[in-house]
Structures are given as structure tokens and as C-alpha cells.
Amino acid sequence: MCYHCAPAAGAAGTATSRRSFARFLAAGAGLTVLAACTPAAPEPVAPSSASPAASPSPSVTPATTTAEGTAAAPPPPEASPTPSPSLALPRQLSLTDPSSPWLVVNKHRPLVPADYVPADLVQPAIATTASGESALLNSTTAAAAEAMFAAAAQEGVAMVLASGYRSYGTQVATYNGYVASRGQADADTASARPGYSEHQTGWAFDIADGGGACSFQPCFADQPAAVWVKANGHRFGFVVRYPWMFHPITGYYYEPWHLRYIGVEAATDMVSRGIFTLEEYFAVDAAPGYL
């Protein structure tokens, strides 16, 4: 039996085992190195509670647009109608009833009915150059005219009634005469169409002075009778119906001879306010021409 052989074999086995173990360690070390060089996967990050919440979008009312795409402006507020100065008076009367002294007759406002006839026509006790129906007025206007003529006479001013009531039939003939001689356009500035005349109401009349100077002419404005009634007529309820330079409102050129009764209270109020036309005083539309 060889005692030296067994130990040699064991030594060789031991050496072999040591080399295998060394290789194992080296391989493990390599894996460790590889693991250390490989980047770690990022961990998921939880949303921070400090992050601001999304703000809701503000609501916007869309603008109204026109067909062209531009923003439409809001409609302007409606203008309030001008109140009638006559509303300040304690008693209000009709502007459409022919029997009312506040009746407004003009080229936009015909009489209703067109052939109206006052029920109380009388002939006033005053000087007159008129005859027949033209010498008549309604009873209220007649009484006021008598008082006014008497007051003027006391101050040395003479005046006469030149033309009073005019019926519908008479107005037809009068207007047609103007049309025949001057044409309709010119006639409409000088004479009312039938059914549109203040003379038909009994509330209006024309005056002249005692000598007939400038009768129905613009120069009558300078005659004593015209000057006196312009300054004093309101004391008796009268106004000059068609004043100077107000034809765009009244529809007629200056007629200093044409007086209209509206009552002492209203006439005095008009004068005190500096108002010259019934259209302005009663807040009705201007009537420069027929509709």
C-alpha cells in the first residue's frame, strides 16, 4: 500500500476545489458589479398635494352680433314726449271737440265732422265790415270780442270785425278760388282746405282797423289795431294764431289779423311762458303741410 499516493490525490482534489470556489467568487463578484452598474428604475412619484387645482374658466356672455359680424349696440332709450305746458292749468279741455275752446285745427288735424256747424252762432255787438254768416261767431267768442273791442276803443284804438264764421260750403268756394288764381301749392299757404279752417269753428275771426289800412296785408302788423291786440288780446282770451316766422309749425305765414279764442287762462299762460303757437302750447305735432 502506498501511503504517499493518497495524500497526493487529496491535495490535488483540494486544490481543484479551491480553484472552483475562487471562480465562483469571481463570478459572483462580476454579477455584483453588473448589478451595481445597472440604473435603478425610477420610483413612481405621488402627486403633490401642494400642486394648485386647475381654475375653472370664467363664463363669458356672447355679444349680440349683426349679420355683418359686428357687435350690435343696445338700442337707445326712447325719448319721453314733451309734456304739454297747458297741463299746468287746473282745468283741462278737449283738443279735438269742435265745441271746445282748446280745439286745435291745422293741416294735420281736420274738423270732425268736416261739415261741423256751431250750435250757438250769434252776431256780436261790435263794428263790422262783414255781412251774412261772416258776421257771426259762437256765443263765447262773441262775448269776449265785445269786451275786447270796448277796451280798445277806450284807449283810442279802432278795430272792426272783417271776417268771422265761414261754413264748410263757403270754405269750398274760398279755397277753390285761391287754387284757380294761384295754384294749389300757393293756395295751401294762404287758405285752409275745406274742413280744416278755424273760421268754421266759430272760435276765430279776422280784424281790420277802422280805416281799412293794410287789410289782410303783412303791413297790418304795424297798424294800431294789430299792435294793440298783440299786446292785450290775451286779457280777453285771444292769441294771434299765425305769428311771424312760425309757419313751419302752423303751416301759414304771418297773419296779424287772425285772432283765435282759447280762454283768458290759457291765453295768459301762453304769453307768460313766451309760447307763440297752439301746437307748442298743447304739445301737438307741427303741421307745415297736409298729410
Short mmCIF file of C-alpha atoms in Angstrom, two decimals, residues 41-141:
data_model
loop_
_atom_site.label_atom_id
_atom_site.label_comp_id
_atom_site.label_asym_id
_atom_site.label_seq_id
_atom_site.Cartn_x
_atom_site.Cartn_y
_atom_site.Cartn_z
CA ALA A 41 -35.95 52.03 -12.34
CA PRO A 42 -37.44 55.32 -11.17
CA GLU A 43 -39.98 55.01 -8.46
CA PRO A 44 -43.46 56.45 -9.21
CA VAL A 45 -43.93 59.89 -7.72
CA ALA A 46 -47.20 60.56 -5.96
CA PRO A 47 -48.88 63.82 -6.97
CA SER A 48 -48.04 66.60 -4.59
CA SER A 49 -50.88 67.94 -2.50
CA ALA A 50 -49.30 71.39 -2.88
CA SER A 51 -49.99 71.49 -6.62
CA PRO A 52 -52.70 74.14 -7.34
CA ALA A 53 -56.01 72.88 -8.61
CA ALA A 54 -56.99 73.95 -12.12
CA SER A 55 -59.09 77.17 -12.05
CA PRO A 56 -62.44 76.99 -13.85
CA SER A 57 -62.69 79.17 -16.97
CA PRO A 58 -64.76 82.33 -16.37
CA SER A 59 -68.16 82.34 -18.07
CA VAL A 60 -68.47 84.92 -20.87
CA THR A 61 -71.78 86.11 -22.25
CA PRO A 62 -71.51 86.20 -26.02
CA ALA A 63 -72.10 89.61 -27.56
CA THR A 64 -75.03 90.04 -29.89
CA THR A 65 -73.77 90.38 -33.41
CA THR A 66 -75.31 91.74 -36.55
CA ALA A 67 -75.43 89.98 -39.90
CA GLU A 68 -72.12 91.67 -40.76
CA GLY A 69 -70.50 90.14 -37.68
CA THR A 70 -70.01 93.35 -35.73
CA ALA A 71 -71.27 93.75 -32.21
CA ALA A 72 -74.69 95.37 -32.15
CA ALA A 73 -75.06 98.35 -29.82
CA PRO A 74 -78.01 98.27 -27.44
CA PRO A 75 -80.97 100.34 -28.66
CA PRO A 76 -81.06 103.89 -27.28
CA PRO A 77 -83.76 104.64 -24.73
CA GLU A 78 -86.90 106.12 -26.17
CA ALA A 79 -87.22 109.86 -25.67
CA SER A 80 -90.03 110.89 -23.42
CA PRO A 81 -92.63 113.05 -25.13
CA THR A 82 -92.51 116.71 -24.22
CA PRO A 83 -95.27 117.40 -21.71
CA SER A 84 -97.85 119.98 -22.69
CA PRO A 85 -97.37 123.32 -20.91
CA SER A 86 -101.15 123.52 -20.74
CA LEU A 87 -101.12 120.64 -18.23
CA ALA A 88 -100.16 123.19 -15.59
CA LEU A 89 -103.66 124.64 -15.75
CA PRO A 90 -106.15 123.26 -13.23
CA ARG A 91 -108.86 122.62 -15.82
CA GLN A 92 -108.14 120.57 -18.94
CA LEU A 93 -110.26 120.80 -22.09
CA SER A 94 -110.55 118.75 -25.25
CA LEU A 95 -108.21 119.39 -28.19
CA THR A 96 -110.47 117.56 -30.65
CA ASP A 97 -114.04 118.53 -29.74
CA PRO A 98 -115.12 121.40 -32.05
CA SER A 99 -117.14 122.91 -29.19
CA SER A 100 -114.00 123.21 -27.01
CA PRO A 101 -112.05 126.50 -26.98
CA TRP A 102 -108.86 124.42 -26.88
CA LEU A 103 -109.67 122.70 -30.17
CA VAL A 104 -106.55 122.52 -32.36
CA VAL A 105 -107.29 122.64 -36.08
CA ASN A 106 -104.39 122.62 -38.51
CA LYS A 107 -103.20 120.85 -41.65
CA HIS A 108 -102.79 117.61 -39.72
CA ARG A 109 -105.93 117.94 -37.62
CA PRO A 110 -109.16 118.43 -39.59
CA LEU A 111 -112.52 119.13 -38.06
CA VAL A 112 -114.62 116.11 -37.18
CA PRO A 113 -117.16 116.15 -38.65
CA ALA A 114 -115.79 118.02 -41.65
CA ASP A 115 -119.04 119.94 -42.11
CA TYR A 116 -119.31 120.96 -38.45
CA VAL A 117 -121.62 123.90 -37.67
CA PRO A 118 -121.53 125.59 -34.23
CA ALA A 119 -124.88 125.38 -32.48
CA ASP A 120 -124.69 128.85 -30.90
CA LEU A 121 -123.75 131.26 -33.70
CA VAL A 122 -124.60 134.89 -32.91
CA GLN A 123 -123.72 138.30 -34.25
CA PRO A 124 -121.62 140.25 -31.72
CA ALA A 125 -122.43 143.87 -30.96
CA ILE A 126 -119.23 145.27 -32.48
CA ALA A 127 -118.28 147.29 -35.54
CA THR A 128 -118.04 145.09 -38.60
CA THR A 129 -117.50 145.24 -42.31
CA ALA A 130 -118.71 141.65 -42.71
CA SER A 131 -122.21 140.52 -43.58
CA GLY A 132 -124.24 137.35 -43.56
CA GLU A 133 -122.62 134.30 -41.93
CA SER A 134 -119.25 136.07 -41.93
CA ALA A 135 -120.53 138.46 -39.25
CA LEU A 136 -121.24 135.57 -36.85
CA LEU A 137 -119.18 133.98 -34.05
CA ASN A 138 -120.03 131.37 -31.45
CA SER A 139 -121.54 132.92 -28.34
CA THR A 140 -118.42 132.62 -26.15
CA THR A 141 -116.13 134.22 -28.73
#
